[in-house]
XYZ file of C-alpha atoms in Angstrom:
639
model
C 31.731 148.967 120.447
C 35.482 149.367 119.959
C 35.694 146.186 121.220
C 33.351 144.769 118.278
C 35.198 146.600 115.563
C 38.461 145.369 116.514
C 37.337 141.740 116.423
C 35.599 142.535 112.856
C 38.940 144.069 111.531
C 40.784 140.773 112.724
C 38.231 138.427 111.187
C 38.386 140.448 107.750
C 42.198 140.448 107.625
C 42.074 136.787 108.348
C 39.912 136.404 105.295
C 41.582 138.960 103.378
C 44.978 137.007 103.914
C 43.156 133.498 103.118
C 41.829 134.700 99.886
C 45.482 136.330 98.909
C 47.052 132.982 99.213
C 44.519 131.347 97.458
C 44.952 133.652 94.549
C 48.995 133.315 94.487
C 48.219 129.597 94.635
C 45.768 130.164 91.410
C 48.712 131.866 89.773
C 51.192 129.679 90.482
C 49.067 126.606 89.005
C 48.422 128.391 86.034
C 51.925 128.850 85.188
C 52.864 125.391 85.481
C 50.045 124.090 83.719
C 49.553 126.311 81.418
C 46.002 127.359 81.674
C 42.660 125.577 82.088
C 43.312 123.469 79.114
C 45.881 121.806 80.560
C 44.465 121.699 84.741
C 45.089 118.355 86.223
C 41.831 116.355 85.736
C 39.540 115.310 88.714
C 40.763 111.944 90.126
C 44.132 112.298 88.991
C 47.442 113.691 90.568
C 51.122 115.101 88.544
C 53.891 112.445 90.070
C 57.629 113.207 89.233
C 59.660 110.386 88.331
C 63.284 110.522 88.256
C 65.152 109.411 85.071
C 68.495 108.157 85.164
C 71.512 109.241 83.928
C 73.729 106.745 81.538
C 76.516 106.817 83.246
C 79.692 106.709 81.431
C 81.442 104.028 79.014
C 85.101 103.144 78.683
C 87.096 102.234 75.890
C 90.723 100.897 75.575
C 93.180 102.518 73.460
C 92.165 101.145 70.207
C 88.248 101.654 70.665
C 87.058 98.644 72.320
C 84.034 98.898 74.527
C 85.593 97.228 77.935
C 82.441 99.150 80.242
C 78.940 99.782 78.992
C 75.397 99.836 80.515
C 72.783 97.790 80.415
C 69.019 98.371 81.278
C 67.604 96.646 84.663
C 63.590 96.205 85.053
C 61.906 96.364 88.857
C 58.171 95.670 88.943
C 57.009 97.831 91.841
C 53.885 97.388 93.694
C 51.737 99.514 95.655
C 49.701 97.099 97.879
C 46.645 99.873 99.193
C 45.561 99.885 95.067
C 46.454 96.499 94.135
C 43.374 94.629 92.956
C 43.733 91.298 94.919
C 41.760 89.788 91.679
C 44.479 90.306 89.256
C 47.140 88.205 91.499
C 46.965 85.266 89.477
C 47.181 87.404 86.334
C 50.718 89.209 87.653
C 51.921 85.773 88.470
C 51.525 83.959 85.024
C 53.209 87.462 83.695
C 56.099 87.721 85.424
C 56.203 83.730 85.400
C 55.924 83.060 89.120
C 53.840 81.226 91.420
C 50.636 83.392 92.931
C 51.999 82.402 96.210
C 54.851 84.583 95.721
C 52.804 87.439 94.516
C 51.032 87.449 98.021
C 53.963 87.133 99.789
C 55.661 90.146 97.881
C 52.565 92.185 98.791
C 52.819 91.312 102.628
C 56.274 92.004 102.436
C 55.469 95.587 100.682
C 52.189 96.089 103.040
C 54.802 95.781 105.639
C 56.832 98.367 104.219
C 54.347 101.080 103.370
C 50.769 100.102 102.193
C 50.737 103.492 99.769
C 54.083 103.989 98.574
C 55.747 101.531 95.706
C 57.974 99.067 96.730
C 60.304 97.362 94.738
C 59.451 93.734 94.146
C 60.487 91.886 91.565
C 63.398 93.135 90.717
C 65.920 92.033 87.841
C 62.759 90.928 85.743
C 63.704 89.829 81.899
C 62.784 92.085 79.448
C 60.180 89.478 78.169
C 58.929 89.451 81.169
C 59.075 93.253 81.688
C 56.968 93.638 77.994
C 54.038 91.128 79.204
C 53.620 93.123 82.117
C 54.218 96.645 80.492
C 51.395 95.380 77.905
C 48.725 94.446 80.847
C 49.607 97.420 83.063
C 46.157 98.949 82.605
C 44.559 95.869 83.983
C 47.227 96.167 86.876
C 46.281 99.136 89.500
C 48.997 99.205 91.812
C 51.349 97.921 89.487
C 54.485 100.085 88.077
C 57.558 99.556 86.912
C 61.275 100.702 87.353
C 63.682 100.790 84.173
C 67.547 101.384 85.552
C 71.010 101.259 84.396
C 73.522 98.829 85.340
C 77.755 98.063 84.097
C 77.731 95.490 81.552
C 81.581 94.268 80.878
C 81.750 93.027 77.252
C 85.419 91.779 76.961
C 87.091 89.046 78.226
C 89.306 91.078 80.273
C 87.581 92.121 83.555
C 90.509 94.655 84.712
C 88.786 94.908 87.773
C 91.343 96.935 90.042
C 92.004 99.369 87.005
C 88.339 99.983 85.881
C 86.695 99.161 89.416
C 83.580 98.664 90.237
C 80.089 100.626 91.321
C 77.666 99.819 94.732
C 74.490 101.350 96.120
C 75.817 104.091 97.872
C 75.942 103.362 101.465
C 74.433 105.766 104.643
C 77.876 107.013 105.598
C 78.555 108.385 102.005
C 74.548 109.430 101.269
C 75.270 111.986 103.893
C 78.015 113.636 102.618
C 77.348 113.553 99.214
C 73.380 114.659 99.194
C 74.091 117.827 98.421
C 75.098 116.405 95.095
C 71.904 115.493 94.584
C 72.393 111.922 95.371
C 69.734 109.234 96.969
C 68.861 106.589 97.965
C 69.407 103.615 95.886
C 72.010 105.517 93.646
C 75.268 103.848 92.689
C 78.820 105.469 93.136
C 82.151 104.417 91.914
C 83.866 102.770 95.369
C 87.514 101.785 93.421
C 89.589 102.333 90.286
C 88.307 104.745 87.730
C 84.988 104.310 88.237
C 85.561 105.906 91.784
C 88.504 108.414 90.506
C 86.490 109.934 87.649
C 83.100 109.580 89.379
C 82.097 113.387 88.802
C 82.827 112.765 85.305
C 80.924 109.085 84.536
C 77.727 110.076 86.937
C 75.769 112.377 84.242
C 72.944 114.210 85.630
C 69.785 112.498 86.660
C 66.654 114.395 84.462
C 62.705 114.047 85.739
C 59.819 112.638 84.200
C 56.026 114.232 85.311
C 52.985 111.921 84.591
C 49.687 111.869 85.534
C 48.722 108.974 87.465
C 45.050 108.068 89.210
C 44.614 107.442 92.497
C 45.383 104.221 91.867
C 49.036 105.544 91.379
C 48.932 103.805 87.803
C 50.055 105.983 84.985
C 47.583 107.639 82.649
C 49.598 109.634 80.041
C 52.876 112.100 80.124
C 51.878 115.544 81.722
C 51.430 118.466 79.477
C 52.790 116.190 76.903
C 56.084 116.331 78.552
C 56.775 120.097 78.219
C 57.483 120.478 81.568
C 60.308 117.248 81.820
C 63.388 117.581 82.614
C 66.114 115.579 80.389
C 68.850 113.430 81.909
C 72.545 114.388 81.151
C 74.515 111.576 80.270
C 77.881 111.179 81.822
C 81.804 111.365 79.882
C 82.854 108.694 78.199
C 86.467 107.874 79.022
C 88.756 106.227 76.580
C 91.791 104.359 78.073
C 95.480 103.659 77.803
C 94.610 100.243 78.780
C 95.148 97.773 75.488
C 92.508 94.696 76.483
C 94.161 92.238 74.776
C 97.021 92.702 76.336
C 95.153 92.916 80.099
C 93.470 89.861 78.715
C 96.704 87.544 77.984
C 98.265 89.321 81.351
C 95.144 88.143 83.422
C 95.335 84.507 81.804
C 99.044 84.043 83.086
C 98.318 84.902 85.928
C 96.059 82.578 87.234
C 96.771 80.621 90.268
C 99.318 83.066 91.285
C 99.426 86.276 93.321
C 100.994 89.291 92.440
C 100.596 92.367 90.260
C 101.646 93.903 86.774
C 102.238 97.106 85.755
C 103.037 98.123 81.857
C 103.817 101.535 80.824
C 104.764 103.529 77.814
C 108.191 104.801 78.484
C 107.588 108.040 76.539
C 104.799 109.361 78.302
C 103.211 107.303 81.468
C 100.457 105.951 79.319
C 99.081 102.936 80.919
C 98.994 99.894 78.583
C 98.361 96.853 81.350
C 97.740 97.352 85.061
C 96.436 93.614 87.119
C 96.454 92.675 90.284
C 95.817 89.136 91.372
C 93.878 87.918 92.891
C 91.119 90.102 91.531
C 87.053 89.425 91.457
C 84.844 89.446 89.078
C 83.197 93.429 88.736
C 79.751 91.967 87.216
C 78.657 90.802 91.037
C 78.499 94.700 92.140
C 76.559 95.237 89.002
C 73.179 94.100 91.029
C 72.408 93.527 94.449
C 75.288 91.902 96.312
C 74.190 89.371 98.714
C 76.128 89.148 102.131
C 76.857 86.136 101.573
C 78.628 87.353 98.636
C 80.300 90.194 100.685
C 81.198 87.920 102.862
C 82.905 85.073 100.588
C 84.925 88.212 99.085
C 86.219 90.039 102.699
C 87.411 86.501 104.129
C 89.176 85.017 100.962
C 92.257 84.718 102.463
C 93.833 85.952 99.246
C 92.424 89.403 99.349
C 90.834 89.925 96.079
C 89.641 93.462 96.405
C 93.089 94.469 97.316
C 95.339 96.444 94.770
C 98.250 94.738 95.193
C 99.685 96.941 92.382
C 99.357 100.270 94.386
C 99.238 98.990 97.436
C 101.506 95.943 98.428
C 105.232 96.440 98.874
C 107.745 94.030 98.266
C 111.372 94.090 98.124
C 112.845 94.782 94.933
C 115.559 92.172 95.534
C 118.279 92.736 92.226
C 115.695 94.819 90.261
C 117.580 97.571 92.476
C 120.888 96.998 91.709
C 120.740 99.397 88.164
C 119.426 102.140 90.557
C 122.997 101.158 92.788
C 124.907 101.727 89.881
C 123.744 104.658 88.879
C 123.653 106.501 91.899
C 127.294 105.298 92.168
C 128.182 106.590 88.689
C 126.713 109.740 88.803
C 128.659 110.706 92.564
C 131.840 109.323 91.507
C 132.074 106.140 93.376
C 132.163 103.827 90.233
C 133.706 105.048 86.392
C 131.989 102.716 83.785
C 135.554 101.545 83.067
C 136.162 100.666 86.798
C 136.808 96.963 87.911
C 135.942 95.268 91.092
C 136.020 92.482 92.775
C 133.120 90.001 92.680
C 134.444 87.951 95.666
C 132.391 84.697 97.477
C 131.610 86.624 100.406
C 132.149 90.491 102.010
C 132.926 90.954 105.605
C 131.488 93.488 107.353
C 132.673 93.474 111.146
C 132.382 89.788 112.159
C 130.137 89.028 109.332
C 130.334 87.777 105.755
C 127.715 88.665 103.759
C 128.442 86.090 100.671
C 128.119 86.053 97.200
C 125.415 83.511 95.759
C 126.899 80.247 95.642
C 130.064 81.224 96.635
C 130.724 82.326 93.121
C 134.542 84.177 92.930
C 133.503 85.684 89.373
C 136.795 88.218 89.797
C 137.001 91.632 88.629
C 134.702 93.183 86.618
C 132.862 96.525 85.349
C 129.424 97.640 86.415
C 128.082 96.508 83.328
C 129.148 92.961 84.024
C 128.024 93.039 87.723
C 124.901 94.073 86.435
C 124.784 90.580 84.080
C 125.721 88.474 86.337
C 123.988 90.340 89.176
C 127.034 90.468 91.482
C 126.298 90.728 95.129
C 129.563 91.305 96.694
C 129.918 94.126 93.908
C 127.231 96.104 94.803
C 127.225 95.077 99.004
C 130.940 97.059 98.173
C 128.965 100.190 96.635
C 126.457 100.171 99.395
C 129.379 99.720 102.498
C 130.793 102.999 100.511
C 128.005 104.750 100.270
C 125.625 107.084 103.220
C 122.890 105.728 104.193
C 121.171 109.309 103.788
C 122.583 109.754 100.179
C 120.944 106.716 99.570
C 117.752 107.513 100.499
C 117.845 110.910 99.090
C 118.526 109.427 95.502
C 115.684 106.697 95.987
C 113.362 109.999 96.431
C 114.964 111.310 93.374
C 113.647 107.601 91.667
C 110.200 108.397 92.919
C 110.333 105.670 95.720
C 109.191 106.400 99.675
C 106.567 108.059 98.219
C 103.182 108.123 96.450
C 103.016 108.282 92.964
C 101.090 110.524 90.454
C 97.541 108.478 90.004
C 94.889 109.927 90.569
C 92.256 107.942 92.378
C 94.311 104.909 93.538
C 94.805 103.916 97.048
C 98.851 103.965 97.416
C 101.365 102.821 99.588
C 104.042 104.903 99.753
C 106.689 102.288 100.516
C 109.747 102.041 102.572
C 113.012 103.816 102.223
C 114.583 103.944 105.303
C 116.936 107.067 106.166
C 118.759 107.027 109.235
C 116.340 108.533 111.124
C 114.142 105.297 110.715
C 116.822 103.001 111.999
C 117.435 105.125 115.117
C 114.037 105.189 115.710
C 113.305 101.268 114.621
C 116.748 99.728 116.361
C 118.086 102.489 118.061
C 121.638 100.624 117.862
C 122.623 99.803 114.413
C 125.485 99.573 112.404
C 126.634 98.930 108.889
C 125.002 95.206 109.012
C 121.647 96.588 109.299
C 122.071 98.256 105.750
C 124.021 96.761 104.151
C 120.994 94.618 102.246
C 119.785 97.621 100.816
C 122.722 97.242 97.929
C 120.943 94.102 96.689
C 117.090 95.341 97.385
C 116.815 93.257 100.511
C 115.940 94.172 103.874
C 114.064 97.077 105.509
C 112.743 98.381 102.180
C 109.766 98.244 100.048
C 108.385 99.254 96.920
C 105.099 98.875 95.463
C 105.058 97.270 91.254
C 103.994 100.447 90.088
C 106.915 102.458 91.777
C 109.015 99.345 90.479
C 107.449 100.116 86.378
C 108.000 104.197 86.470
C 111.458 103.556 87.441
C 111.730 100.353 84.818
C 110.210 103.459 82.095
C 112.687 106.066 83.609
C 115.650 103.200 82.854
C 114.798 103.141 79.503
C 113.896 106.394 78.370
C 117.323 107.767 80.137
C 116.024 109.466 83.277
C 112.571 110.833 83.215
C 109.736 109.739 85.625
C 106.545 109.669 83.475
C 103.381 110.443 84.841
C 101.259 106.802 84.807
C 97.754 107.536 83.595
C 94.978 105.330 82.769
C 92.503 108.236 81.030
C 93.848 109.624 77.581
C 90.354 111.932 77.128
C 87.077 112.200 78.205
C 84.606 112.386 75.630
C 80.584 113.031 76.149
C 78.837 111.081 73.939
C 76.118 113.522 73.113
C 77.761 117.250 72.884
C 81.009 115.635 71.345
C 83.269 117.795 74.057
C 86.684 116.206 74.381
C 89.435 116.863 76.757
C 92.492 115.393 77.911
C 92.467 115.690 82.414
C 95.016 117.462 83.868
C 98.004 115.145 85.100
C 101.385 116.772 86.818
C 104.576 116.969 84.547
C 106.752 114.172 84.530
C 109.955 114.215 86.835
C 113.453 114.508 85.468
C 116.317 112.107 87.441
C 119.362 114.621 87.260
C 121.631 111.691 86.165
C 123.689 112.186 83.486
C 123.050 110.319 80.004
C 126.356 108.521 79.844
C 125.402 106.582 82.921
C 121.865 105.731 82.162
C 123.604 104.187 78.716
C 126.103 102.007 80.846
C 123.308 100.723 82.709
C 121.531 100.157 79.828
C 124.015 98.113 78.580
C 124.336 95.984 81.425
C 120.778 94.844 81.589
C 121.119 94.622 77.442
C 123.740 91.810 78.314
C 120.933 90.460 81.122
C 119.146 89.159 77.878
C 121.989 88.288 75.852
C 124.458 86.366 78.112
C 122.692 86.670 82.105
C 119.109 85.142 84.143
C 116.614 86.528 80.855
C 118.556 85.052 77.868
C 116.255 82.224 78.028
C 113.097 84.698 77.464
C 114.501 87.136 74.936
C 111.791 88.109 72.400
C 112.071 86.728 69.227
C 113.474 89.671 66.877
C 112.907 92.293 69.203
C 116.183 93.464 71.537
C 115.108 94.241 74.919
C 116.909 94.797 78.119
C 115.803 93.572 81.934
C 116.761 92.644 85.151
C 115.440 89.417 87.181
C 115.044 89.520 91.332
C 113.999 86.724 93.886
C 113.458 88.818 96.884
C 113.256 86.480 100.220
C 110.605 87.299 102.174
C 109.936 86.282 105.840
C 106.615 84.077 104.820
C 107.904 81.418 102.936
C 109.180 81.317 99.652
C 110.623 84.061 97.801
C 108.615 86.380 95.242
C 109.634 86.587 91.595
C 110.304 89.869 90.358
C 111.168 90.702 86.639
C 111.821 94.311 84.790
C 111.991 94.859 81.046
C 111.745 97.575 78.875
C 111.488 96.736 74.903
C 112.785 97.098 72.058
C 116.468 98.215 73.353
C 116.941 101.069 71.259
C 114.273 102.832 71.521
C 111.581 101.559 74.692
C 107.456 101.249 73.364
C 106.984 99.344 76.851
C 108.321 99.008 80.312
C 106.812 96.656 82.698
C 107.674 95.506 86.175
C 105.890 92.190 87.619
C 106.094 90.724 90.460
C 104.781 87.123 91.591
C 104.758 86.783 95.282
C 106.241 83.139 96.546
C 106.646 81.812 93.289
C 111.057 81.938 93.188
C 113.256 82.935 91.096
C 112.621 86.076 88.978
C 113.802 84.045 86.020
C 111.625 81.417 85.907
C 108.153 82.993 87.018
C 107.784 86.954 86.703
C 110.553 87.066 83.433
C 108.308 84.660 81.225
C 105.355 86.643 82.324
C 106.896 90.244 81.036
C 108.653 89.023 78.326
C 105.334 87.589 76.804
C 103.443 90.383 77.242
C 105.912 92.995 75.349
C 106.042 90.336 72.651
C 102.194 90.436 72.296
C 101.958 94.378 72.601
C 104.826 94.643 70.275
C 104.293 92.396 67.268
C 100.429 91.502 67.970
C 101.240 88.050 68.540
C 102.937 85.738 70.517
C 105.494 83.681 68.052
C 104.689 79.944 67.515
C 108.317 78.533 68.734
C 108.886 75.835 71.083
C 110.305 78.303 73.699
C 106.969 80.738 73.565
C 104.518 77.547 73.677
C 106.800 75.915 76.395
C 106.902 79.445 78.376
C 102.993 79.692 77.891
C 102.309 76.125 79.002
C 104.330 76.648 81.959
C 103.043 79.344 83.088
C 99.496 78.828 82.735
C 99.786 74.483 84.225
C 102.806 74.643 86.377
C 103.773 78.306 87.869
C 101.710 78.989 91.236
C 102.309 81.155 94.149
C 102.636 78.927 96.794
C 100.941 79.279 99.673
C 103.089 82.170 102.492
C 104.117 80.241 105.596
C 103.260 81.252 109.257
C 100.476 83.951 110.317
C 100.849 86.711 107.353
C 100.973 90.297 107.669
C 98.539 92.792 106.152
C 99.918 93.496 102.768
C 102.324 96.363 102.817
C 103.457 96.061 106.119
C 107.103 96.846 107.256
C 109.727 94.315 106.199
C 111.338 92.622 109.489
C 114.686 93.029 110.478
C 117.900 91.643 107.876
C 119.191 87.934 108.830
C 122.322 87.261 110.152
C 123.528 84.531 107.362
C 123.292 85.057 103.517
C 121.118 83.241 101.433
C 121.767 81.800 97.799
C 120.096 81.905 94.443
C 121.515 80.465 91.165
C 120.760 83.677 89.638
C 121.977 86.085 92.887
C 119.063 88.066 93.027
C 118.872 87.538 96.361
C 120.866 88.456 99.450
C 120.812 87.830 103.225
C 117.198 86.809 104.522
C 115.161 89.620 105.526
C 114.138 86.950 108.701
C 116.257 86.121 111.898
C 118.088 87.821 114.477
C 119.602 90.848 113.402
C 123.217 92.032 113.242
């Protein structure tokens, strides 16, 4: 009897506890519905679609739309409720042959017979409307509307901007919790990859009801329950597009980078690297084959050569030698020294170019003429560690401020790196580092913040590429955070001698054949040898003299001398960002032509290092250049 009770207490708890959930069940339906008046029907089902997010546009600095999106339109098909009638009808829709209507349906049966596949995807829009107009003849037939970057200028600034891609497994996985999928896109490079969190938005949700067809019957509870979509920040850019665009034109055929800055604050006004690709391929499905054609092209396209290639600096360097030199007491502005053929250290002569015997002279003038026996005399005078401290100081051997961008730090050897590198080494090892030559590297954007830092008289601005983010629908609008600028604790007086000097590079030295019409500037040219074939043309220029608007370093890798390749490049670019226009003078259209049918990189001899890699060992004879920006061979045997 107990026995029997026990088992009716069980049963009735089991019932009890059935009917309970039921009941929270009822409840919990008729708070999302609403009631009885707004139940699902019979034969129909709630499905939540997800709605996407605009993601971000980007303007330059005068309000032109350089990033926007566009809509994309996917035809999706569900093969267990497609009517097998209506092929032919889907085919003459979409414009297609009813052969490939079967085959996408195989291909989706294969897939999953009950879930949508994507199958046509990148329809036109007219195409999209004929088949948005039929759908309820069309079970098994839905559709897809997404977002993808359209680029509206002529000036792709792909490594600055970047690009999006489907996000890939590795990344899915840490980033899920962020409420990404499958199928989303994220920001791999540039800004779109640096200010991702901002661009993204917030993906909403759409419920509809749908019949068991899984076509769409009308919104559910007339959309009370949806969820918006949060558009992302607009950014608006530094970047002036004209100015990317003319920089991107005279650069083709070459390799190399630019970098233009606003001396005042950091502002970014032109930032290329070339090689570069085109961003509209990631902006749909990229084939392999298209992968493929962009990882092997030998020259390296979705590198940043601009943050991430170093190059020697070749006589760019040599106002950084005089000012260090001023500012410890090695030189007075006043001070004259030799400029001698040649300068022996130990057994070896490291020589002037072309055995010029220009005499004695100030800095200023060694800086015109760009002296190598002057400065190799600074250098032989000068510790090595003091040296590399003060390079530090000029925001070289290291990474700097950018948010976002791959880097290379550089190279600026200390003695520690020689001991380590040769072991052995004496004063013949560094000497090279006087005329930017040797084991050292910088990358062009290092080479433009210390170009700004020259003319503004000794502060490091911050490079930035965002001035504010703005969102399109709340109107919020902030500037991001970016560190303080650095201050080079040189004094004035010697940033104005130096000045001066590279004022007289224009006037009387290697520029004075690319001198802006009406607008004083001030630059220095380099030809830095390299050990694969010939050398890469490096120019820096800030503009106007008096007081700098732009300062931009360029560098143009085996194209020769810095007066004749990267100089014509810079100098029209400040003219354009300066006056708007580039002056209609047989110089400027000579310069132009020549640059855009005659100037190419040529290609680098041998097997060639990964960009960036260490410089090899100094040469044991010095090389010549008619405008001595360059100094012993960083190739050979060394000392």
């Amino acid at each position: 009897m107990d026995e029997y009770r026990t088992r009716v207490r069980i049963y009735a708890g089991v019932v009890l506890t059935l009917f309970l959930l039921l009941g929270l069940r009822l409840i919990q339906l008729q708070g999302l519905t609403g009631g009885d008046s707004d139940a699902v029907p019979p034969g129909s089902a709630v499905r939540g679609r997800p709605i996407e997010a605009a993601r971000g546009a980007m303007y330059d600095r005068d309000g032109t739309l350089l990033v926007a999106n566009q809509p994309t339109y996917t035809i999706l098909l569900t093969p267990h409720f497609f009517d097998r009638s209506k092929t032919g009808l889907l085919a003459r829709l979409l414009d297609v042959a009813d052969s490939t209507v079967v085959q996408k349906l195989e291909q989706a049966r294969e897939w999953n017979a009950f879930r949508p596949s994507r199958s046509f995807q990148q329809v036109s829009f007219e195409a999209f409307s004929r088949v948005q107009e039929h759908l309820h003849e069309l079970p098994g037939v839905s559709y897809d509307v997404e977002l993808r970057r359209r680029y509206p200028t002529s000036s792709l600034s792909a490594h600055a901007l970047g690009y999006v891609h489907e996000v890939d497994d590795r990344t899915l996985a840490r980033k899920r919790s962020n409420g990404y999928r499958s199928g989303d896109y994220i920001g791999k490079t540039g800004l779109e990859h640096a200010y991702e969190s901002l661009l993204r938005g917030k993906r909403g949700r759409k419920y509809v009801l749908v019949s068991v067809q899984g076509t769409k019957i009308m919104p559910y509870q007339n959309g009370r329950k949806d969820e918006p979509a949060v558009s992302g920040y607009d950014l608006h850019l530094t970047l002036d597009h004209e100015l990317q665009a003319l920089a991107e034109s005279l650069f083709v055929g070459k390799r190399g980078a630019v970098v233009a800055l606003d001396p005042d604050n950091g502002a970014v006004l032109s930032f290329v690297s070339q090689p570069d690709f085109d961003p509209r391929l990631f902006a749909r499905s990229t084939s392999a084959s298209v992968w493929d054609s962009l990882r092997t092209d030998p020259g390296e396209p979705l590198y940043n050569r601009a943050t991430q290639s170093t190059y020697p600096p070749g006589s760019t360097w040599k106002p950084f030698m005089a000012l260090v030199a001023l500012q410890t007491g090695q030189l007075t502005a006043s001070e004259r020294r030799d400029c001698s053929t040649g300068y022996r250290v130990g057994r070896r002569v490291f020589e002037n170019h072309g055995d010029q015997e220009a005499g004695m002279m100030t800095v200023k003038t060694a800086i015109e003429v760009s002296c190598n026996t002057f400065f190799y005399r600074v250098m032989d005078e000068m510790d090595l560690d003091t040296w590399h401290d003060w390079a530090l100081e000029f925001g070289f051997g290291r990474p700097v401020p950018f948010n976002g961008f791959r880097q290379s730090p550089g190279l600026i050897p200390d003695s520690s790196y020689f001991n380590q590198t040769y072991g052995t080494w004496t004063e013949g090892y560094t000497i090279n580092l006087a005329i930017g030559q040797g084991d050292m590297g910088v990358t062009p954007l290092q080479l433009a913040r210390y170009t700004a830092a020259l003319g503004n008289g000794g502060t490091l601005p911050t490079p930035h590429l965002v001035s504010r983010a703005r969102h399109p629908e709340t109107g919020r609008s902030f500037r991001p955070d970016q560190p303080a600028p650095d201050s080079i604790p040189i004094d004035a007086r010697h940033f104005e001698t130096v000045q001066a000097g590279m004022r007289r590079v224009m006037t009387h030295g290697t520029g004075k054949w690319v001198q802006i019409p009406g607008v004083p500037s001030a630059g220095k040219t380099g030809t830095a040898q390299n050990s694969h074939g010939r050398a890469h043309s490096l120019f820096i220029m800030f503009a106007p003299y008096e007081d700098p608007e732009i300062a931009l370093a360029v560098v143009v890798e085996n194209a020769g001398y810095g007066a004749t390749a990267a100089a014509p490049i810079a100098s029209l670019m400040a003219e354009k960002y300066l006056t708007g226009e580039i002056a209609d003078t047989w110089n400027r259209r000579y310069w132009k032509q020549r640059l855009l049918e005659e100037v190419r990189s040529a290609p680098p001899e041998g097997s060639t290092p990964s960009p960036g890699a260490a410089p090899t060992p100094p040469a044991q004879t010095a090389a010549q250049s008619p405008e001595s920006s360059t100094g012993p061979s960083s190739t050979g045997s060394s000392p």
